[in-house]
Backbone as JSON, one array per atom type, in Angstrom:
{
  "sequence": "QVQLLESGGGLVQAGGSLRLSCASSGRTFSNYAIGWFRQATGKEREFVAVISRNGGATTYADSIKGRFTISRDNANITVYLQMNSLKPEDTAVYYCAANLNYMTRNSFQYEHWGQGTQVTVSS",
  "N": [[-37.94, 11.44, 39.52], [-36.03, 8.76, 38.79], [-36.64, 6.01, 36.07], [-34.79, 3.18, 35.64], [-33.61, 1.34, 32.67], [-32.78, -1.35, 31.37], [-30.92, -2.67, 28.9], [-29.61, -5.17, 26.42], [-28.17, -7.75, 27.19], [-27.07, -11.07, 27.54], [-26.73, -14.32, 25.6], [-22.73, -15.47, 25.34], [-19.34, -16.67, 24.21], [-16.33, -17.66, 25.64], [-14.13, -15.24, 25.88], [-15.36, -13.3, 24.37], [-17.72, -10.2, 23.44], [-19.87, -7.87, 24.68], [-22.19, -5.18, 24.8], [-23.42, -3.02, 27.08], [-26.49, -1.64, 27.83], [-28.2, 1.1, 29.7], [-30.66, 2.96, 30.11], [-32.4, 5.61, 30.34], [-36.03, 7.49, 31.62], [-35.7, 10.17, 32.67], [-35.4, 13.24, 33.23], [-34.19, 14.33, 34.5], [-31.94, 12.91, 34.56], [-28.96, 13.63, 33.99], [-28.58, 14.25, 36.89], [-27.61, 12.63, 38.04], [-24.86, 10.01, 39.25], [-24.13, 7.0, 38.17], [-24.1, 4.12, 38.32], [-23.37, 0.36, 37.92], [-23.37, -3.11, 38.55], [-23.43, -6.07, 39.53], [-24.75, -9.89, 39.91], [-24.91, -12.31, 40.52], [-26.06, -16.28, 40.46], [-26.67, -17.24, 43.47], [-24.56, -16.02, 45.42], [-23.36, -12.35, 45.9], [-24.23, -8.94, 45.53], [-22.57, -7.18, 43.89], [-19.92, -4.8, 42.91], [-19.58, -2.88, 39.95], [-19.0, -0.6, 37.88], [-18.59, 3.04, 38.13], [-19.72, 5.52, 36.82], [-19.34, 9.39, 36.7], [-21.3, 12.14, 37.0], [-21.24, 13.97, 34.69], [-19.95, 12.8, 33.4], [-16.53, 12.71, 33.01], [-15.75, 11.15, 35.32], [-14.54, 8.26, 36.45], [-14.94, 4.5, 37.77], [-13.75, 1.49, 38.87], [-14.4, -2.14, 39.24], [-11.97, -4.21, 40.44], [-11.93, -6.38, 39.32], [-12.55, -6.36, 37.27], [-11.31, -4.22, 35.29], [-9.86, -3.15, 33.02], [-11.24, -4.38, 31.04], [-13.65, -4.36, 31.1], [-15.56, -1.27, 30.23], [-17.1, 2.38, 31.12], [-19.65, 3.99, 30.04], [-21.52, 7.6, 29.1], [-24.15, 9.05, 27.83], [-25.54, 11.9, 28.02], [-27.31, 13.07, 26.43], [-28.29, 11.92, 24.81], [-29.93, 10.39, 27.29], [-28.23, 8.01, 28.48], [-25.9, 4.95, 29.61], [-23.39, 3.28, 28.63], [-22.01, 0.31, 29.12], [-19.64, -1.47, 28.1], [-18.27, -3.71, 27.91], [-15.79, -6.48, 27.11], [-13.16, -9.27, 26.78], [-14.82, -11.48, 27.62], [-15.5, -13.64, 30.29], [-16.08, -16.54, 31.68], [-16.67, -16.68, 34.5], [-17.66, -13.88, 34.35], [-20.9, -13.94, 33.86], [-23.95, -13.27, 35.66], [-26.28, -11.39, 36.14], [-27.1, -7.75, 35.48], [-27.17, -5.37, 36.81], [-28.24, -1.5, 36.66], [-27.88, 1.19, 38.44], [-28.75, 4.63, 40.25], [-27.38, 7.63, 41.88], [-28.41, 10.03, 43.55], [-26.18, 11.83, 44.76], [-23.03, 11.53, 45.03], [-20.35, 9.53, 43.42], [-20.61, 6.06, 44.07], [-18.72, 2.34, 45.0], [-20.81, 1.49, 47.05], [-23.9, 0.04, 46.9], [-25.91, -0.28, 48.8], [-26.7, 2.58, 48.52], [-27.61, 4.15, 46.49], [-30.0, 5.56, 44.74], [-32.25, 4.51, 43.19], [-33.03, 1.95, 41.24], [-32.52, -0.19, 38.02], [-34.57, -3.31, 36.37], [-32.51, -5.44, 35.91], [-30.63, -6.83, 33.97], [-29.46, -9.89, 32.46], [-26.14, -11.66, 31.72], [-24.48, -13.63, 30.16], [-21.66, -16.02, 30.36], [-20.18, -18.27, 28.4], [-18.01, -21.51, 28.56]],
  "CA": [[-37.61, 10.07, 40.26], [-35.86, 8.63, 38.0], [-36.24, 4.93, 36.18], [-33.06, 2.84, 34.67], [-34.17, 0.53, 31.64], [-30.63, -2.19, 31.1], [-30.42, -3.71, 27.79], [-28.28, -5.49, 26.01], [-27.2, -8.79, 27.74], [-27.12, -11.98, 26.05], [-24.96, -15.49, 25.94], [-21.71, -15.24, 24.52], [-18.61, -17.45, 24.6], [-16.25, -16.35, 26.7], [-13.52, -14.22, 24.89], [-16.21, -12.95, 23.62], [-18.02, -8.58, 24.58], [-21.03, -7.51, 24.9], [-22.88, -3.39, 25.55], [-25.12, -3.29, 28.43], [-26.95, 0.44, 28.21], [-28.82, 1.67, 30.96], [-31.63, 4.22, 29.3], [-33.36, 6.47, 31.6], [-37.02, 8.21, 31.28], [-36.11, 10.84, 33.69], [-35.47, 14.46, 31.79], [-32.91, 14.18, 36.11], [-30.81, 11.95, 34.09], [-27.68, 13.82, 34.32], [-27.51, 14.63, 37.91], [-27.19, 11.16, 38.9], [-24.11, 8.74, 38.94], [-24.7, 6.47, 37.0], [-23.4, 2.45, 38.58], [-23.75, -0.89, 37.28], [-23.72, -3.47, 39.54], [-23.82, -7.28, 39.24], [-25.55, -10.79, 40.66], [-24.13, -14.23, 40.36], [-26.97, -16.79, 41.63], [-26.47, -17.56, 44.67], [-23.8, -14.78, 45.39], [-24.29, -10.98, 46.99], [-24.19, -8.09, 44.58], [-21.44, -6.49, 44.1], [-19.96, -3.56, 42.73], [-19.2, -2.88, 38.96], [-18.45, 0.2, 37.81], [-18.74, 3.87, 38.43], [-19.81, 7.05, 35.76], [-20.06, 10.8, 37.65], [-23.03, 12.85, 36.36], [-21.1, 14.52, 33.4], [-18.53, 11.45, 32.12], [-15.55, 13.39, 33.38], [-14.79, 10.44, 36.14], [-14.23, 6.59, 36.27], [-14.35, 3.36, 38.77], [-13.79, 0.44, 37.7], [-14.01, -3.17, 40.36], [-9.69, -4.91, 40.04], [-11.73, -7.76, 38.49], [-13.42, -6.52, 35.56], [-10.78, -3.46, 34.72], [-9.03, -2.71, 31.73], [-11.92, -4.8, 30.18], [-14.98, -3.3, 31.24], [-15.22, 0.83, 30.09], [-18.27, 2.83, 31.04], [-19.74, 5.66, 29.5], [-22.62, 7.72, 29.41], [-24.68, 9.59, 26.95], [-26.83, 12.44, 28.69], [-27.97, 13.62, 25.4], [-29.23, 10.69, 25.04], [-29.7, 9.98, 28.44], [-28.02, 6.32, 28.3], [-24.92, 4.86, 30.09], [-22.88, 2.1, 28.01], [-21.0, -0.53, 29.87], [-18.91, -2.06, 26.75], [-17.58, -5.58, 28.2], [-14.92, -7.04, 26.6], [-13.04, -10.39, 26.81], [-15.87, -12.01, 28.45], [-14.8, -14.89, 31.05], [-17.22, -17.22, 32.25], [-17.09, -15.21, 36.12], [-18.74, -12.86, 34.64], [-22.0, -14.92, 34.34], [-24.33, -12.45, 35.86], [-27.8, -10.52, 36.26], [-26.11, -6.83, 35.25], [-27.97, -3.87, 37.0], [-27.55, -0.27, 36.69], [-28.86, 2.2, 39.42], [-28.83, 5.79, 39.85], [-27.28, 8.2, 43.21], [-27.94, 11.39, 43.08], [-25.31, 13.1, 45.18], [-21.83, 10.72, 44.65], [-19.44, 7.88, 42.91], [-19.95, 5.46, 45.72], [-19.24, 1.79, 45.21], [-21.51, 1.27, 47.86], [-25.24, -0.31, 45.94], [-26.69, 0.43, 49.45], [-26.75, 4.31, 48.64], [-28.18, 4.3, 45.35], [-32.18, 5.74, 44.92], [-32.79, 3.97, 41.64], [-32.33, 0.17, 39.98], [-33.23, -0.89, 36.37], [-34.66, -4.47, 36.23], [-31.23, -6.37, 35.94], [-30.54, -8.26, 31.95], [-28.34, -11.59, 32.33], [-25.41, -11.55, 30.59], [-24.16, -15.08, 30.26], [-20.81, -16.08, 29.58], [-20.45, -19.51, 27.62], [-16.64, -21.9, 28.52]],
  "C": [[-37.39, 10.0, 37.68], [-35.59, 6.6, 37.89], [-35.58, 4.26, 35.06], [-34.48, 1.76, 33.83], [-32.72, -0.25, 31.33], [-31.68, -2.97, 29.88], [-29.24, -4.3, 27.35], [-27.15, -7.39, 26.29], [-28.08, -9.7, 26.61], [-26.49, -13.54, 26.74], [-24.27, -14.64, 24.4], [-20.66, -16.27, 24.94], [-17.3, -16.47, 25.24], [-14.75, -16.09, 25.44], [-14.12, -13.06, 24.3], [-16.36, -11.0, 23.88], [-19.07, -8.91, 23.54], [-21.14, -5.9, 24.97], [-23.88, -3.61, 26.08], [-24.92, -1.81, 27.22], [-28.12, 0.27, 28.86], [-29.38, 3.65, 30.18], [-32.44, 4.34, 30.23], [-34.74, 7.37, 31.32], [-37.48, 9.45, 31.93], [-35.32, 12.2, 32.72], [-33.75, 15.66, 33.43], [-31.72, 14.1, 35.35], [-29.28, 12.7, 34.54], [-27.33, 14.62, 35.16], [-27.69, 13.61, 39.22], [-25.35, 10.65, 38.12], [-24.68, 7.65, 38.44], [-23.49, 4.8, 37.51], [-23.84, 1.31, 38.01], [-23.14, -1.86, 37.81], [-23.81, -5.47, 39.06], [-24.32, -8.41, 40.26], [-25.43, -11.4, 40.27], [-25.33, -14.9, 41.16], [-25.86, -17.33, 42.82], [-24.66, -16.91, 45.75], [-24.32, -13.5, 45.82], [-24.4, -10.23, 44.91], [-22.97, -7.33, 44.63], [-21.31, -5.65, 42.88], [-18.42, -3.48, 41.31], [-18.15, -2.1, 38.27], [-19.01, 1.42, 38.0], [-18.73, 5.27, 37.11], [-20.29, 8.93, 36.63], [-21.12, 10.9, 36.04], [-22.09, 13.32, 34.99], [-19.6, 13.49, 32.52], [-17.0, 11.23, 32.76], [-15.15, 12.27, 34.32], [-15.51, 9.14, 35.84], [-14.4, 5.39, 37.55], [-14.58, 2.33, 38.26], [-13.39, -1.0, 39.48], [-12.54, -3.6, 39.89], [-11.03, -5.59, 39.08], [-12.43, -7.59, 37.7], [-12.34, -4.95, 35.05], [-9.81, -3.59, 34.48], [-10.11, -4.28, 31.12], [-13.06, -4.64, 30.03], [-14.6, -2.03, 30.78], [-17.18, 1.16, 29.82], [-18.48, 4.48, 30.4], [-20.66, 6.29, 29.84], [-22.8, 8.93, 28.24], [-25.51, 10.64, 26.79], [-27.41, 13.17, 28.15], [-28.96, 12.65, 25.28], [-29.6, 9.66, 25.75], [-29.54, 8.03, 29.16], [-26.41, 6.0, 28.89], [-24.63, 2.93, 29.18], [-22.05, 1.48, 29.21], [-20.71, -1.8, 28.18], [-17.81, -3.46, 27.96], [-16.8, -6.41, 27.35], [-14.27, -8.52, 27.4], [-13.41, -11.44, 27.99], [-15.72, -13.68, 29.82], [-15.93, -15.58, 31.93], [-17.96, -16.86, 34.44], [-17.35, -14.64, 35.68], [-20.29, -12.84, 34.25], [-22.56, -13.97, 35.21], [-25.62, -11.97, 35.73], [-26.4, -9.11, 36.57], [-27.17, -5.2, 36.14], [-27.32, -2.63, 37.0], [-28.37, 0.25, 37.55], [-28.0, 4.0, 39.65], [-28.25, 6.89, 41.87], [-26.82, 9.85, 42.7], [-26.49, 12.6, 43.78], [-23.53, 12.46, 44.61], [-21.25, 9.71, 44.07], [-19.77, 7.05, 43.73], [-19.46, 3.21, 44.43], [-20.35, 0.81, 46.19], [-23.78, 1.0, 47.21], [-26.08, -0.19, 47.87], [-27.19, 2.29, 49.88], [-27.03, 4.98, 47.16], [-29.73, 3.94, 45.27], [-32.74, 4.73, 44.04], [-32.62, 2.84, 40.98], [-33.27, 0.38, 39.04], [-33.44, -2.41, 36.98], [-33.79, -5.3, 36.58], [-31.36, -6.91, 34.42], [-29.6, -8.85, 32.7], [-27.44, -11.44, 31.24], [-24.35, -13.79, 31.09], [-22.7, -15.91, 29.21], [-19.99, -18.21, 29.39], [-18.01, -20.08, 27.47], [-16.24, -22.35, 26.97]]
}
C-alpha cells in the first residue's frame, strides 16, 4: 500500500514559482511511476506530468512544458513538481498519484492518490 501526501501549494503572483512535494509512506515507492494531475474549479482533472520508477523518463502536458519540471528522490521517497513562470490558468488543486505498471496520462489507471494541495496564481 502506498500513501501519498502533497505539500507546497499556496498563493503566488503570476510569473512566480512554487515547488510541490509528494511524499510517500510506503517502502515500495520506487516500484511506482508517479504522476501529477490538477483540477480547477468546475473542470475535469487533467494530466500535468509523470515520472518513471527510476526517474529516467518524464512526460509533460503541452500546457506546462518548459515551465514545470518533475523529479524524484527515491531515497527520500519524494517526488517534486517545480513550477516556474506560473500563470493564473495554472490555478487548481494539484494531486500526485502512483501507478504500479507504467507511465500514463490516464488518471483512471492510477491506483493511489494523495489528498491534493491548492495552488492559486493571482494576476
